[in-house]
Short mmCIF file of C-alpha atoms and ligand atoms in Angstrom, two decimals:
data_model
loop_
_atom_site.label_atom_id
_atom_site.label_comp_id
_atom_site.label_asym_id
_atom_site.label_seq_id
_atom_site.Cartn_x
_atom_site.Cartn_y
_atom_site.Cartn_z
CA MET T 207 163.13 31.91 191.39
CA LYS T 208 161.98 28.56 193.16
CA ARG T 209 164.79 27.99 194.89
CA ARG T 210 165.96 31.24 195.36
CA ILE T 211 162.25 31.31 197.07
CA ASP T 212 163.63 28.25 199.32
CA GLU T 213 166.66 29.62 200.81
CA ILE T 214 164.90 33.16 201.65
CA HIS T 215 161.53 30.97 203.41
CA HIS T 216 164.63 28.57 205.09
CA VAL T 217 166.83 31.58 206.21
CA GLN T 218 163.81 34.01 207.64
CA GLY T 219 161.53 31.50 208.07
CA GLN T 220 158.48 32.90 206.09
CA SER T 221 156.15 31.81 204.06
CA TYR T 222 155.82 31.85 200.42
CA ASP T 223 154.24 35.00 200.57
CA GLU T 224 156.75 37.35 202.75
CA ALA T 225 158.97 36.11 200.99
CA LEU T 226 157.86 36.19 197.12
CA GLU T 227 156.83 39.96 198.90
CA LYS T 228 159.80 41.45 200.17
CA GLU T 229 161.51 40.20 197.19
CA HIS T 230 158.98 41.84 195.22
CA GLU T 231 159.44 44.61 197.40
CA ALA T 232 162.95 44.65 197.38
CA SER T 233 162.80 44.86 193.39
CA THR T 234 160.83 47.48 193.47
CA LYS T 235 163.51 49.73 196.11
CA VAL T 236 165.65 49.89 193.04
CA LYS T 237 165.61 53.04 190.91
CA ASN T 238 165.74 52.31 187.69
CA ILE T 239 165.59 54.98 185.48
CA LYS T 240 167.74 57.56 186.27
CA VAL T 241 167.01 60.83 184.65
CA ILE T 242 163.97 62.42 182.38
CA GLU T 243 163.76 64.93 180.00
CA ILE T 244 160.30 66.64 179.93
CA GLY T 245 159.45 69.56 177.81
CA ARG T 246 163.10 72.53 178.90
CA TYR T 247 163.72 69.88 182.03
CA GLU T 248 165.80 67.44 182.44
CA VAL T 249 165.58 66.23 186.12
CA ASP T 250 167.62 63.97 188.03
CA THR T 251 164.01 61.36 189.46
CA TRP T 252 163.91 59.90 193.67
CA TYR T 253 162.52 55.94 193.00
CA PHE T 254 161.58 53.57 190.99
CA SER T 255 159.39 53.86 188.53
CA PRO T 256 157.50 50.29 187.05
CA TYR T 257 156.94 51.90 183.25
CA PRO T 258 157.33 49.02 181.24
CA ASP T 259 160.45 46.80 180.85
CA VAL T 260 161.71 48.48 177.31
CA PHE T 261 161.03 51.54 179.38
CA ALA T 262 161.64 51.01 182.25
CA MET T 263 165.27 49.18 181.60
CA GLN T 264 166.69 52.53 180.46
CA SER T 265 168.10 54.97 183.08
CA ARG T 266 167.08 58.46 180.64
CA LEU T 267 163.75 58.28 178.97
CA TYR T 268 162.19 61.77 177.38
CA ILE T 269 158.59 62.48 178.71
CA CYS T 270 156.56 64.60 176.69
CA PRO T 271 154.83 67.47 179.01
CA TYR T 272 151.78 68.13 177.48
CA SER T 273 150.77 64.08 176.87
CA LEU T 274 153.04 62.52 179.13
CA LYS T 275 153.70 59.73 176.67
CA TYR T 276 157.40 58.41 177.32
CA PHE T 277 160.30 57.71 175.24
CA LYS T 278 163.43 55.70 174.51
CA ARG T 279 164.51 57.86 172.15
CA ARG T 280 165.57 61.97 171.63
CA ASP T 281 164.66 61.24 167.87
CA SER T 282 160.80 60.00 168.64
CA TYR T 283 160.49 62.25 171.11
CA VAL T 284 161.63 64.84 168.96
CA ARG T 285 159.50 64.29 166.41
CA HIS T 286 156.14 63.54 168.87
CA LEU T 287 156.91 67.02 170.05
CA ALA T 288 156.59 68.69 166.83
CA ALA T 289 153.28 66.36 165.84
CA VAL T 290 151.86 66.69 168.99
CA THR T 291 148.18 68.78 169.14
CA ARG T 292 146.70 69.13 172.07
CA ARG T 293 149.38 70.87 173.97
CA GLY T 294 146.88 70.68 176.92
CA PRO T 295 146.26 67.82 179.79
CA PRO T 296 142.82 65.92 177.57
CA GLY T 297 139.93 67.41 180.11
CA LEU T 298 137.81 70.21 181.30
CA ARG T 299 139.75 73.53 182.19
CA ILE T 300 138.30 74.94 185.50
CA TYR T 301 140.55 77.49 186.38
CA ALA T 302 143.33 80.47 184.11
CA ALA T 303 145.02 82.96 186.10
CA PRO T 304 148.33 85.01 185.48
CA ALA T 305 151.61 82.98 186.48
CA PRO T 306 153.26 83.96 189.91
CA PRO T 307 156.67 85.46 190.24
CA GLN T 308 159.41 82.58 189.31
CA PRO T 309 162.16 82.21 191.74
CA GLU T 310 165.22 84.48 190.68
CA ALA T 311 166.98 81.54 189.85
CA ASN T 312 164.47 80.48 186.61
CA ALA T 313 165.61 83.97 185.16
CA LYS T 314 169.27 83.12 185.75
CA LEU T 315 169.23 79.96 183.84
CA GLY T 316 167.23 81.75 181.09
CA LEU T 317 163.56 79.75 181.57
CA PRO T 318 161.11 82.28 181.00
CA GLN T 319 158.29 83.26 182.84
CA PRO T 320 154.84 81.29 182.25
CA ALA T 321 152.29 83.27 181.63
CA ARG T 322 149.11 81.67 183.12
CA LEU T 323 148.57 79.17 185.47
CA THR T 324 146.43 76.69 184.70
CA LEU T 325 143.70 73.70 185.98
CA TYR T 326 142.41 70.30 184.46
CA GLU T 327 140.07 68.47 185.85
CA VAL T 328 140.98 65.13 184.03
CA ASP T 329 138.76 61.94 184.40
CA GLY T 330 140.31 58.88 185.10
CA SER T 331 138.07 56.35 183.54
CA THR T 332 137.74 58.80 180.29
CA ALA T 333 141.50 59.70 179.24
CA LYS T 334 143.13 56.67 180.65
CA VAL T 335 146.14 56.36 178.62
CA TYR T 336 147.52 60.53 180.15
CA CYS T 337 146.66 59.88 183.73
CA GLN T 338 148.47 56.10 183.43
CA CYS T 339 151.51 58.13 182.11
CA LEU T 340 150.80 60.21 184.60
CA CYS T 341 150.63 58.34 187.68
CA LEU T 342 154.01 56.32 185.70
CA LEU T 343 156.00 59.98 185.90
CA ALA T 344 153.93 60.38 189.91
CA LYS T 345 155.94 56.78 190.83
CA LEU T 346 159.48 58.73 189.89
CA PHE T 347 158.86 61.03 192.93
CA LEU T 348 156.61 59.22 195.45
CA ASP T 349 157.61 56.33 197.58
CA HIS T 350 154.86 55.18 199.09
CA LYS T 351 151.79 55.85 196.41
CA THR T 352 151.12 52.16 194.51
CA LEU T 353 148.55 53.40 191.90
CA TYR T 354 149.28 53.71 187.86
CA TYR T 355 146.70 51.13 186.27
CA ASP T 356 143.26 51.15 187.59
CA VAL T 357 142.87 55.57 186.69
CA ASP T 358 138.86 54.87 186.51
CA PRO T 359 137.42 55.17 190.03
CA PHE T 360 139.73 58.56 190.71
CA LEU T 361 139.65 62.40 189.05
CA PHE T 362 142.97 63.64 188.25
CA TYR T 363 143.35 68.02 189.07
CA VAL T 364 146.68 68.88 186.83
CA LEU T 365 147.87 72.27 187.66
CA CYS T 366 149.98 73.50 184.75
CA GLU T 367 152.08 76.34 183.01
CA GLU T 368 150.92 78.06 179.85
CA ASP T 369 153.26 79.86 177.47
CA ALA T 370 153.34 82.92 175.50
CA THR T 371 151.84 80.10 172.92
CA GLY T 372 149.41 78.51 174.48
CA ALA T 373 151.18 75.67 175.23
CA GLU T 374 150.39 74.15 178.50
CA SER T 375 152.93 71.46 180.37
CA LEU T 376 152.90 69.79 183.25
CA ALA T 377 153.95 71.33 186.88
CA GLY T 378 151.56 68.80 189.16
CA TYR T 379 148.78 67.69 190.05
CA PHE T 380 146.73 65.68 192.35
CA SER T 381 144.46 62.51 192.42
CA LYS T 382 141.37 61.80 194.14
CA GLU T 383 138.63 58.78 194.81
CA LYS T 384 135.39 59.75 192.96
CA SER T 385 134.06 57.44 195.73
CA SER T 386 135.93 57.33 198.61
CA ALA T 387 135.22 55.00 201.54
CA GLU T 388 137.30 56.66 204.17
CA GLY T 389 136.94 60.09 203.55
CA ASN T 390 139.85 61.16 201.90
CA ASN T 391 140.61 64.67 199.58
CA ILE T 392 143.00 63.57 198.36
CA ALA T 393 145.19 60.35 196.97
CA CYS T 394 148.54 61.37 195.81
CA ILE T 395 149.40 65.29 195.22
CA LEU T 396 152.72 66.19 193.20
CA VAL T 397 154.17 69.24 191.78
CA LEU T 398 157.63 68.26 189.78
CA PRO T 399 161.11 69.01 191.27
CA GLN T 400 162.16 71.78 188.56
CA HIS T 401 158.20 73.29 189.40
CA GLN T 402 158.95 72.68 193.58
CA ARG T 403 158.63 75.51 196.26
CA LYS T 404 156.71 78.16 193.92
CA GLY T 405 153.33 77.54 196.21
CA TYR T 406 152.01 74.99 193.62
CA GLY T 407 151.84 72.13 196.25
CA LYS T 408 150.01 74.52 198.60
CA LEU T 409 148.25 75.83 195.54
CA LEU T 410 146.39 72.26 195.11
CA ILE T 411 145.55 71.59 198.09
CA ASP T 412 143.25 75.07 198.67
CA LEU T 413 141.91 73.53 195.49
CA ALA T 414 140.84 69.66 196.91
CA TYR T 415 139.98 70.89 200.14
CA HIS T 416 137.58 74.23 198.23
CA ILE T 417 135.77 71.11 196.56
CA THR T 418 135.22 69.38 199.31
CA LEU T 419 134.60 72.96 200.46
CA ARG T 420 131.58 72.98 197.33
CA GLU T 421 130.69 69.10 198.25
CA GLY T 422 129.36 69.64 201.92
CA LYS T 423 132.12 67.17 202.96
CA VAL T 424 135.10 67.01 205.19
CA GLY T 425 138.54 65.17 203.71
CA SER T 426 141.98 64.50 204.39
CA PRO T 427 145.13 63.25 203.04
CA GLU T 428 145.41 59.47 201.62
CA LYS T 429 147.87 58.72 204.56
CA PRO T 430 151.28 57.47 204.69
CA LEU T 431 151.95 61.26 203.60
CA SER T 432 156.18 61.75 202.58
CA ASP T 433 158.25 64.04 205.01
CA LEU T 434 157.48 66.79 201.56
CA GLY T 435 153.20 66.01 202.65
CA GLN T 436 154.04 66.43 206.14
CA LEU T 437 155.14 69.46 206.01
CA SER T 438 153.23 71.47 203.25
CA PHE T 439 149.66 70.21 204.74
CA ARG T 440 150.72 71.15 208.42
CA SER T 441 151.22 74.23 206.33
CA TYR T 442 148.84 74.67 204.50
CA TRP T 443 146.65 73.77 208.10
CA THR T 444 148.22 75.82 209.87
CA GLU T 445 147.86 78.83 207.91
CA VAL T 446 143.87 78.36 207.15
CA LEU T 447 143.45 77.52 211.22
CA LEU T 448 145.23 80.19 212.15
CA GLU T 449 142.85 83.00 209.44
CA ALA T 450 140.12 81.13 210.89
CA LEU T 451 140.62 82.01 214.38
CA ARG T 452 141.51 85.31 213.42
CA THR T 453 137.79 86.35 211.45
CA GLN T 454 135.40 83.69 213.12
CA ARG T 455 133.70 85.28 216.23
CA GLY T 456 132.70 83.28 219.81
CA ASN T 457 133.56 80.36 220.65
CA LEU T 458 134.50 78.50 217.58
CA SER T 459 134.08 74.40 217.82
CA ILE T 460 136.26 72.44 216.50
CA LYS T 461 133.05 71.27 214.77
CA ASP T 462 132.68 74.74 213.63
CA LEU T 463 136.16 74.85 212.20
CA ALA T 464 135.83 71.77 210.48
CA ALA T 465 132.80 73.38 208.50
CA SER T 466 134.10 75.85 207.61
CA THR T 467 137.45 74.36 206.09
CA ALA T 468 136.65 71.03 204.98
CA ILE T 469 139.99 69.86 206.91
CA ARG T 470 138.91 67.18 209.27
CA SER T 471 138.90 66.99 212.61
CA ASP T 472 142.34 65.01 213.93
CA ASP T 473 144.58 66.81 211.69
CA ILE T 474 142.48 69.89 213.27
CA ILE T 475 143.71 69.22 216.30
CA SER T 476 146.76 67.67 215.56
CA THR T 477 147.29 70.60 214.15
CA LEU T 478 145.91 73.41 216.75
CA GLN T 479 147.99 71.17 218.84
CA SER T 480 151.10 71.66 217.21
CA LEU T 481 150.63 75.27 217.79
CA ASN T 482 149.57 74.43 221.15
CA LEU T 483 146.15 76.30 220.67
CA ILE T 484 144.16 73.42 222.16
CA ARG T 485 143.11 72.03 225.51
CA PHE T 486 142.28 68.30 226.96
CA TRP T 487 139.70 69.89 229.21
CA LYS T 488 136.43 67.22 231.01
CA GLY T 489 137.00 64.67 228.35
CA GLN T 490 136.49 67.17 225.96
CA HIS T 491 139.32 68.96 223.69
CA VAL T 492 138.98 73.35 224.09
CA ILE T 493 140.50 75.34 221.59
CA SER T 494 142.76 78.26 224.36
CA VAL T 495 143.17 81.01 221.43
CA SER T 496 143.63 85.04 223.17
CA ALA T 497 144.27 86.96 219.75
CA LYS T 498 148.75 86.86 219.86
CA ASN T 499 148.15 83.59 218.28
CA CYS T 500 146.83 84.38 215.04
CA ARG T 501 148.50 87.48 214.30
N1 LIG F 142 161.90 71.43 203.02
C1 LIG F 142 161.13 72.66 203.85
N2 LIG F 142 159.95 72.75 203.76
C2 LIG F 142 159.07 72.27 202.02
C3 LIG F 142 159.38 71.94 201.08
C4 LIG F 142 161.61 71.66 201.94
N3 LIG F 142 161.78 70.87 200.52
N4 LIG F 142 159.13 72.07 199.96
C5 LIG F 142 157.41 72.45 200.73
N5 LIG F 142 158.08 72.76 201.85
C6 LIG F 142 157.08 73.52 202.69
C7 LIG F 142 157.24 75.31 202.25
O1 LIG F 142 157.92 75.96 202.20
C8 LIG F 142 155.72 75.73 202.57
O2 LIG F 142 156.01 75.64 203.71
P1 LIG F 142 155.47 78.02 204.34
O3 LIG F 142 154.49 78.40 203.17
O4 LIG F 142 155.19 77.58 205.71
O5 LIG F 142 157.13 77.89 203.81
C9 LIG F 142 154.78 74.08 202.46
O6 LIG F 142 155.78 73.38 202.16
C10 LIG F 142 154.70 74.18 200.85
O7 LIG F 142 155.23 74.98 199.61
P2 LIG F 142 155.00 74.56 198.02
O8 LIG F 142 155.57 75.13 196.97
O9 LIG F 142 153.64 75.02 198.46
O10 LIG F 142 155.31 73.01 198.12
P3 LIG F 142 155.60 72.65 196.60
O11 LIG F 142 155.12 73.28 195.33
O12 LIG F 142 157.19 72.72 196.78
O13 LIG F 142 154.76 70.92 196.69
C11 LIG F 142 154.53 68.18 197.38
C12 LIG F 142 155.11 70.26 197.81
C13 LIG F 142 153.62 68.23 196.78
C14 LIG F 142 154.29 67.82 198.60
C15 LIG F 142 156.23 68.08 197.16
O14 LIG F 142 156.92 68.43 197.59
C16 LIG F 142 156.50 66.96 196.05
O15 LIG F 142 155.67 66.74 195.11
N6 LIG F 142 157.35 65.96 196.82
C17 LIG F 142 157.34 64.83 196.52
C18 LIG F 142 156.08 64.13 196.18
C19 LIG F 142 156.12 64.21 197.74
O16 LIG F 142 155.88 63.87 198.35
N7 LIG F 142 153.48 63.74 197.37
C20 LIG F 142 152.89 63.78 198.78
C21 LIG F 142 153.44 62.62 199.23
S1 LIG F 142 151.65 61.95 200.19
C22 LIG F 142 150.62 62.47 199.42
O17 LIG F 142 150.58 62.13 198.25
C23 LIG F 142 148.82 61.73 200.41
#
């Protein structure tokens, strides 16, 4: 290993640390696990995830949709599913609502309509193993985020589809630092690929902003945003800001919008700029909107 780093150092003129970092970066770019089986779904993965070695060397992992425990072998997985008693996240249930109609394709595939959507608040310091398993699973679909093991400082808001038997399988989640120096209200957000484009991402984002509003703060997602993250946040901000402009009367300032939506002013400005609804006048941003813009 030392010799290889020497060679990299020599060839590229980098320091040892830089070379090691590059080496690590290169090895983590290689996707290890290709497919996961989770509940009734078989899902192709997108990125590398640092599962412990013996699991990371498998091309297929079996993941329990309730406990998120992972298995190399199908028979161990099936035994676990038969024995698992808690069929939902280990936290506090904070929301439950009838599930929206599912895409037509699901019915064609014979997938049942879930009865309800449920949401749990799970504390990283009390449900450590569950949250670590959640982060490892999420990394299979996230390029940049790097939280896997130090989950204590985070809360996890976990969205589940509940079936007719009351079993609640993971659909998506977002994590949030208990205390964020940067004012982030979402650290990571994921909706599992088989549940994407059903509005679950925006539901989770909406929840995050409602929590922030209740805390009397403003918040913003941790950067960098993925392309899908960018699309989802921009869509959410646009919808909420246009609704606020439509319903709130009088001359609204960026500060007023931030106070009523919990969206941070830089995100408000960039969204209104993309909609051509803001001007820079006498050193200030001025919202310039007519009734037609908010329809
Ligand atoms: N192509 C085009 N538009 C898309 C796509 C897509 N593949 N996916 C979502 N959108 C748009 C939707 O059209 C929708 O906008 P609209 O309401 O104006 O039509 C908006 O984004 C949100 O759609 P949802 O169905 O609510 O989002 P979804 O449930 O699919 O979840 C998420 C979005 C969480 C970003 C999901 O794609 C995902 O988990 N991606 C992988 C992980 C990731 O990239 N996470 C974000 C990283 S950044 C961060 O963590 C702070």
